Coordinates of N, CA and C in Angstrom, one line a residue:
X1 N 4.0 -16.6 -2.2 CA 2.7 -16.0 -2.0 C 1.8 -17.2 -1.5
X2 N 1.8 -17.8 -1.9 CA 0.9 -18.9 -1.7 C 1.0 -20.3 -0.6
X3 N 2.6 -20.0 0.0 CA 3.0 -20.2 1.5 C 2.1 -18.8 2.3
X4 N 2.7 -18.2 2.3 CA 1.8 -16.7 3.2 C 0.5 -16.5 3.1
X5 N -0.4 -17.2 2.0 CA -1.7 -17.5 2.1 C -1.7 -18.4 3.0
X6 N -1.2 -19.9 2.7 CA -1.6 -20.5 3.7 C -1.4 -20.4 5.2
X7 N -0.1 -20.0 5.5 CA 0.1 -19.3 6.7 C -0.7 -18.2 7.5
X8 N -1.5 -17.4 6.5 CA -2.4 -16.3 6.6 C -3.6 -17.0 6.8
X9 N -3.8 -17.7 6.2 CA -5.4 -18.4 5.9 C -5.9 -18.8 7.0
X10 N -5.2 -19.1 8.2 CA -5.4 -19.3 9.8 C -6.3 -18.1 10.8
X11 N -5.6 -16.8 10.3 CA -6.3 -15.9 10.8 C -7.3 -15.2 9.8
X12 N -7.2 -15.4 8.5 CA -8.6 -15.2 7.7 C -7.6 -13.8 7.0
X13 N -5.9 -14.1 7.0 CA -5.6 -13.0 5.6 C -5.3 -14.4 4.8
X14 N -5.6 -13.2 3.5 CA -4.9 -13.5 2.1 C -4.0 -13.1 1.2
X15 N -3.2 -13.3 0.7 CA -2.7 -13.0 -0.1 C -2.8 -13.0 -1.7
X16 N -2.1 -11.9 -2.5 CA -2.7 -12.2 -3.8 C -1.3 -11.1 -4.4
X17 N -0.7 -11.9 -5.8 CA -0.1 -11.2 -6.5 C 0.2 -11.7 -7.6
X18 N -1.0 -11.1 -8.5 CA -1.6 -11.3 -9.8 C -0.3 -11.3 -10.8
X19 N 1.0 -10.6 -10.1 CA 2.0 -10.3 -11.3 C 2.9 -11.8 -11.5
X20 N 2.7 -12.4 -10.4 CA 3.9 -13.4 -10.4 C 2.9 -15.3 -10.7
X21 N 1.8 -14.9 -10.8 CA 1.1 -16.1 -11.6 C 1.6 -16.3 -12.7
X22 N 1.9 -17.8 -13.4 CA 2.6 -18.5 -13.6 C 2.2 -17.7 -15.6
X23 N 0.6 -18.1 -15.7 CA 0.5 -17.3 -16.9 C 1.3 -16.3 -17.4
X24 N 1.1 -15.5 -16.4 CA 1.7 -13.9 -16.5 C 2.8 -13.5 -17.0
X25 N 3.6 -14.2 -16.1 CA 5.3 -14.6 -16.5 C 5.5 -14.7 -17.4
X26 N 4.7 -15.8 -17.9 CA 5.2 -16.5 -19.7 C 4.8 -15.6 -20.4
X27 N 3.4 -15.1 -20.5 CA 2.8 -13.8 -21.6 C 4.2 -12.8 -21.4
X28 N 4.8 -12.5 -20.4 CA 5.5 -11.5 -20.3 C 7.0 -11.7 -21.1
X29 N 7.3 -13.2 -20.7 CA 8.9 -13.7 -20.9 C 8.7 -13.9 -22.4
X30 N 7.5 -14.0 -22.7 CA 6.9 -14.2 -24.3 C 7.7 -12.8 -24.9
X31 N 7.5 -11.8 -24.2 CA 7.5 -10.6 -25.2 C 8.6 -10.3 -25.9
X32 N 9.3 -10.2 -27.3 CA 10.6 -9.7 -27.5 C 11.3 -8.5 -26.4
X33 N 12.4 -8.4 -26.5 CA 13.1 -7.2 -25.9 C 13.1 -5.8 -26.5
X34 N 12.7 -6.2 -27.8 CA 12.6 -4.9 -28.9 C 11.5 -4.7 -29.0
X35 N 10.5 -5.2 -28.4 CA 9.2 -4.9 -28.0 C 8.7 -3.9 -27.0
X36 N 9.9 -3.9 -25.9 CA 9.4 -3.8 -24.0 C 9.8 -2.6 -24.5
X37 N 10.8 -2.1 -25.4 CA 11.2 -0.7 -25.0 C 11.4 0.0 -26.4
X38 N 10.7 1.6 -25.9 CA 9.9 2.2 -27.5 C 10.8 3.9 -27.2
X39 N 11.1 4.3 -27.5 CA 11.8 5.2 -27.3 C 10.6 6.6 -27.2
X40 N 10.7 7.1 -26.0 CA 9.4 8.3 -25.4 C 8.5 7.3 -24.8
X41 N 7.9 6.6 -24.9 CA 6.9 5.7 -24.4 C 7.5 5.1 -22.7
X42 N 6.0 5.2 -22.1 CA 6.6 4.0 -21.4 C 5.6 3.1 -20.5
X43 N 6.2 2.2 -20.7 CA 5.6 0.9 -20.4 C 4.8 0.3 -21.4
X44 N 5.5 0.4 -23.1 CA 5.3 0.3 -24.6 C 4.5 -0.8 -24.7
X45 N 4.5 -2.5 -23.9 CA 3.8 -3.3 -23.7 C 2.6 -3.2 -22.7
X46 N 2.3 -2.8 -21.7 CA 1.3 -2.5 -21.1 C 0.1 -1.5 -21.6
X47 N 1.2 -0.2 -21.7 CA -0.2 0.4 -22.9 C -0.8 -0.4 -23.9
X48 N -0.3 -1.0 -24.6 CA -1.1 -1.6 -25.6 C -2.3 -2.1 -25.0
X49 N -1.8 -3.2 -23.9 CA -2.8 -4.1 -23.4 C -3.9 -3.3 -22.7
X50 N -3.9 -2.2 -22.3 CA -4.5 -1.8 -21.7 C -5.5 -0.4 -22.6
X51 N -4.7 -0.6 -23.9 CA -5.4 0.4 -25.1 C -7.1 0.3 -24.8
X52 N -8.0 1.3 -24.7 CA -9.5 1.5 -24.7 C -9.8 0.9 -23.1
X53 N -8.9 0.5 -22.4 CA -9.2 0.5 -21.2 C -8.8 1.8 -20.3
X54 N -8.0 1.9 -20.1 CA -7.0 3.4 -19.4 C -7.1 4.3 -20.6
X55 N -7.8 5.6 -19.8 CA -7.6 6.9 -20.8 C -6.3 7.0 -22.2
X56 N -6.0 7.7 -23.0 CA -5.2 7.5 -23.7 C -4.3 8.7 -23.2
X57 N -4.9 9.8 -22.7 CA -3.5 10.4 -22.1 C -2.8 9.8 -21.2
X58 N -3.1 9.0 -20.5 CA -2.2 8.3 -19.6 C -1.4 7.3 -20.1
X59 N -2.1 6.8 -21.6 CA -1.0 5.6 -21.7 C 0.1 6.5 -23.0
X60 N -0.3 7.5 -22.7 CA 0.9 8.3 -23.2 C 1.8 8.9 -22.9
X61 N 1.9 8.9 -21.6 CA 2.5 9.1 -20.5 C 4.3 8.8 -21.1
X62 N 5.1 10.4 -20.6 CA 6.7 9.6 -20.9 C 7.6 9.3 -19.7
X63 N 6.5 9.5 -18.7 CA 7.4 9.5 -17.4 C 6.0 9.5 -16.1
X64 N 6.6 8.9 -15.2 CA 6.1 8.8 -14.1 C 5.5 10.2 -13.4
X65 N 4.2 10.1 -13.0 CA 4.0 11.9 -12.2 C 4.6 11.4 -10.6
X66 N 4.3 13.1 -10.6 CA 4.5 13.1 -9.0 C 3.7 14.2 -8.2
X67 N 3.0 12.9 -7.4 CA 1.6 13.4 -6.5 C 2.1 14.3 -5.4
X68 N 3.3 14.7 -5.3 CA 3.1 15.7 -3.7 C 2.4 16.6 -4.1
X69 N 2.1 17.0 -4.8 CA 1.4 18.7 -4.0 C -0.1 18.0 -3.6
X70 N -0.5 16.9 -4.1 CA -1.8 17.0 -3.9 C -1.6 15.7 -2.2
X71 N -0.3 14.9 -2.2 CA -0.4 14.4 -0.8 C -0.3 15.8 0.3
X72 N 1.1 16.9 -0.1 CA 1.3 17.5 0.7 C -0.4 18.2 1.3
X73 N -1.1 18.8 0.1 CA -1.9 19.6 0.1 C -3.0 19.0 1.2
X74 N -3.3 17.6 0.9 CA -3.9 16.7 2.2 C -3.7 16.7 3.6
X75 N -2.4 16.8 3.9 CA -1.8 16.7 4.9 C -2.2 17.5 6.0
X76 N -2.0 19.0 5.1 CA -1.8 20.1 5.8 C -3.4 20.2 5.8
X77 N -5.0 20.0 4.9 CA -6.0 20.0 5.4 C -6.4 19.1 6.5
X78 N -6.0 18.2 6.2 CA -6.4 16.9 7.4 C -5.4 16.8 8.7
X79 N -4.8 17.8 8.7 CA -3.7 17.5 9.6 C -4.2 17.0 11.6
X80 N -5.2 18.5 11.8 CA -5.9 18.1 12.7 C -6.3 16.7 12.9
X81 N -7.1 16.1 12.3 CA -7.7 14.9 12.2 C -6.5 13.9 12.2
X82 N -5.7 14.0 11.3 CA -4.6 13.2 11.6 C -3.8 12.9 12.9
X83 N -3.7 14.1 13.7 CA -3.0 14.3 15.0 C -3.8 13.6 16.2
X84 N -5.3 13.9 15.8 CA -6.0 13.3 16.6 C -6.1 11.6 16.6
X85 N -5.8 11.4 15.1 CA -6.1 10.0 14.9 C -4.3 9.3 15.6
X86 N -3.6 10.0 15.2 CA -2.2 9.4 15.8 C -1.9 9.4 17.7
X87 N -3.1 10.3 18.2 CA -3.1 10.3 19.7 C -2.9 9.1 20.2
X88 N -3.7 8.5 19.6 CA -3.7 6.6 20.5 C -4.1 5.8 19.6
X89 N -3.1 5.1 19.2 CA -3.2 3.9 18.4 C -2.7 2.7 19.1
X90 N -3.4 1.7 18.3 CA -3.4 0.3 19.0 C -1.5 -0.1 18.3
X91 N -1.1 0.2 17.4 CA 0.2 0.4 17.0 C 1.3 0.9 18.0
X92 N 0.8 2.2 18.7 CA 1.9 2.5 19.6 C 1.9 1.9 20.7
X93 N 0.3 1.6 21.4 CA -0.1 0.7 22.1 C 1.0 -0.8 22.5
X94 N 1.3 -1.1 21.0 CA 1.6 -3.0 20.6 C 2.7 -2.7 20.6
X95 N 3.4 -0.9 20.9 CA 5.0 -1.2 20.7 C 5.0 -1.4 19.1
X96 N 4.8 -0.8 18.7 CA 5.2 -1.3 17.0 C 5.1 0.3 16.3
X97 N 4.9 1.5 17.0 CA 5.3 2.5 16.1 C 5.9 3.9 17.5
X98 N 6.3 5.2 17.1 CA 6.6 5.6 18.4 C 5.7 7.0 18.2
X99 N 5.0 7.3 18.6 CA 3.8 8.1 18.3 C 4.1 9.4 18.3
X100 N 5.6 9.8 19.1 CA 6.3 10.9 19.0 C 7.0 11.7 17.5
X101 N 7.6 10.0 17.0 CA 8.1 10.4 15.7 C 6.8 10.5 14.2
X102 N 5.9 10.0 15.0 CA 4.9 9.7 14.1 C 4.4 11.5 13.5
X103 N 3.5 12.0 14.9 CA 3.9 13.0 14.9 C 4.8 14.1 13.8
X104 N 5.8 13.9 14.8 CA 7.0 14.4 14.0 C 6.8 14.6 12.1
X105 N 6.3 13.6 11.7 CA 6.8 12.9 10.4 C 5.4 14.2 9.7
X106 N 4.5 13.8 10.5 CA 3.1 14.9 9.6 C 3.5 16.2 10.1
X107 N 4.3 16.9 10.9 CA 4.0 18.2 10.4 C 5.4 18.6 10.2
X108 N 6.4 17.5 9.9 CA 7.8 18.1 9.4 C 7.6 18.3 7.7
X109 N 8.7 19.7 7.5 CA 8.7 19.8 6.0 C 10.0 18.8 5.3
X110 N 9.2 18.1 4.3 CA 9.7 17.4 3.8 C 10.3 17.5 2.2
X111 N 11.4 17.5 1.8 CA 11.6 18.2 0.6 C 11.3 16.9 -0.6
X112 N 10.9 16.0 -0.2 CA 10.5 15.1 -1.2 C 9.3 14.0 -0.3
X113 N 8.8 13.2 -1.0 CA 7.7 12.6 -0.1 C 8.5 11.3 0.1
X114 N 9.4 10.7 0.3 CA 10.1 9.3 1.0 C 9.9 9.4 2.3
X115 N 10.4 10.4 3.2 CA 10.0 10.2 4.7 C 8.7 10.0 5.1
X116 N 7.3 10.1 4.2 CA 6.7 10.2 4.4 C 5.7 8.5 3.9
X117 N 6.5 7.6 3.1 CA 5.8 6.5 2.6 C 5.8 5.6 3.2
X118 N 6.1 5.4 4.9 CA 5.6 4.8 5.6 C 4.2 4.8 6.1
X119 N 4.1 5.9 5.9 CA 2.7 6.4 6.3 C 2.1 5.7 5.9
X120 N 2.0 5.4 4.6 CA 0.2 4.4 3.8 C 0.6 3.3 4.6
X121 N 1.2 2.2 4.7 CA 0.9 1.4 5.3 C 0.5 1.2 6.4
X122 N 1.5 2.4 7.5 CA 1.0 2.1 8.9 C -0.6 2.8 9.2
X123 N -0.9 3.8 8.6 CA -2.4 4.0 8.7 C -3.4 3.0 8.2
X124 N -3.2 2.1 7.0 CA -4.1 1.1 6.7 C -3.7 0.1 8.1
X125 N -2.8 -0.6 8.7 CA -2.8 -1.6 9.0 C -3.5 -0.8 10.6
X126 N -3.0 0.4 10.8 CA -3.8 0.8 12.3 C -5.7 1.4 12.2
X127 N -6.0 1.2 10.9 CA -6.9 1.1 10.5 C -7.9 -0.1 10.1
X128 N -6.8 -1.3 10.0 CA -7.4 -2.6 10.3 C -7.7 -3.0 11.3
X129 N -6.5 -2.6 12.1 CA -6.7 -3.3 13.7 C -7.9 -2.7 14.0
X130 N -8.4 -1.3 13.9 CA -9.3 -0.4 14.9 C -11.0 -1.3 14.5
X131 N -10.3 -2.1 13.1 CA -11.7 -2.2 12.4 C -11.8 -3.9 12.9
X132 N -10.7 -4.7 13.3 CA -10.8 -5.6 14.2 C -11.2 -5.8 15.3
X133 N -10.6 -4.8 16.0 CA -10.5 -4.3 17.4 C -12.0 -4.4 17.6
X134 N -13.1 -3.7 16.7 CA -14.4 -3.2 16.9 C -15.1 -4.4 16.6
X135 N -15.2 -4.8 15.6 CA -15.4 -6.2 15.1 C -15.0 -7.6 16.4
X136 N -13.9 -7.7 16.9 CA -14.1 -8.8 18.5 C -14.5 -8.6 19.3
X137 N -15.8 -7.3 19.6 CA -16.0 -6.7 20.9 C -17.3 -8.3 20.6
X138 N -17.7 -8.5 19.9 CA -19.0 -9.4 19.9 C -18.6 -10.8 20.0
X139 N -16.8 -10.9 19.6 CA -16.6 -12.8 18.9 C -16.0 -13.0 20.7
X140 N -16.0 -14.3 21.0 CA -15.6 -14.6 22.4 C -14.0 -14.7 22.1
X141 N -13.4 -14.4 23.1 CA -11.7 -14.8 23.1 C -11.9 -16.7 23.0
X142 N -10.7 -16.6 22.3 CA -10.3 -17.9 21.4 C -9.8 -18.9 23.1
X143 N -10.2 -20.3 23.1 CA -9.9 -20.9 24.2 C -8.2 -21.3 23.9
X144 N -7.7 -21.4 25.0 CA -6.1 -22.2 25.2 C -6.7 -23.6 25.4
X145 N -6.0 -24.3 23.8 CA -5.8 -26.0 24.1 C -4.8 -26.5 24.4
X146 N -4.6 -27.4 24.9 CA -3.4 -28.6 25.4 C -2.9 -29.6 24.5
X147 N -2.1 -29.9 24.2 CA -1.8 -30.6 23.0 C -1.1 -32.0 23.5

């Protein structure tokens, strides 16, 4: 991470992943193994830590939910808007997505949501660009030096 900061740090990204700091690790590697796991519970160490922070039905949780009906239910409201926003992207533009399959992906039925978890990323990052894009209409293009 903190190679890819500095490598990022050039064009003004950052990176950050709070889980793999050095602290963290140890509090974690700290914990017994007859600790980590509670039988019905889960994630028996994090709830605690997170006790009076996160509601308590959640940290009572025995299993992971699952959000389709409320992604599907999105989809199919916003779909318009979505179609319009997938018309022209600086993404299919750059060669980096194919706008046909893209398409494809929002109004195909899907019997679980995996074909569909590409989507968060490529809409934030074609959502970045548009927000860059708008953002260098004011900064001058960068000069070519000679070295």
């Amino acid at each position: 991470m903190r190679r890819n900061s500095r490598i990022g740090a050039q064009s003004g990204v950052t990176f950050h992943a709070p889980y793999t700091d050095d602290r963290v690790l140890e509090a974690v590697l700290s914990v017994r193994l007859a600790d980590r796991v509670a039988p019905g519970l889960l994630k028996p160490v994090l709830a605690r830590a997170l006790d009076g922070v996160v509601p308590a039905g959640i940290l009572r949780r025995t299993g992971k939910d699952d959000a389709s009906p409320v992604l599907y239910a999105g989809l199919r409201r916003r779909r318009g808007e979505l179609f319009d926003f997938a018309a022209d992207t600086h993404l299919a533009r750059m060669g980096l997505i194919d706008t046909a399959a893209l398409r494809r992906m929002l109004i195909g039925t899907h019997a679980d949501t995996r074909p569909l978890m590409p989507f968060d990323p490529t809409l934030a990052c074609e959502l970045w660009l548009r927000a860059v894009s708008s953002a260098d209409t004011t900064t001058p293009a960068p000069t070519s030096r000679t070295t």
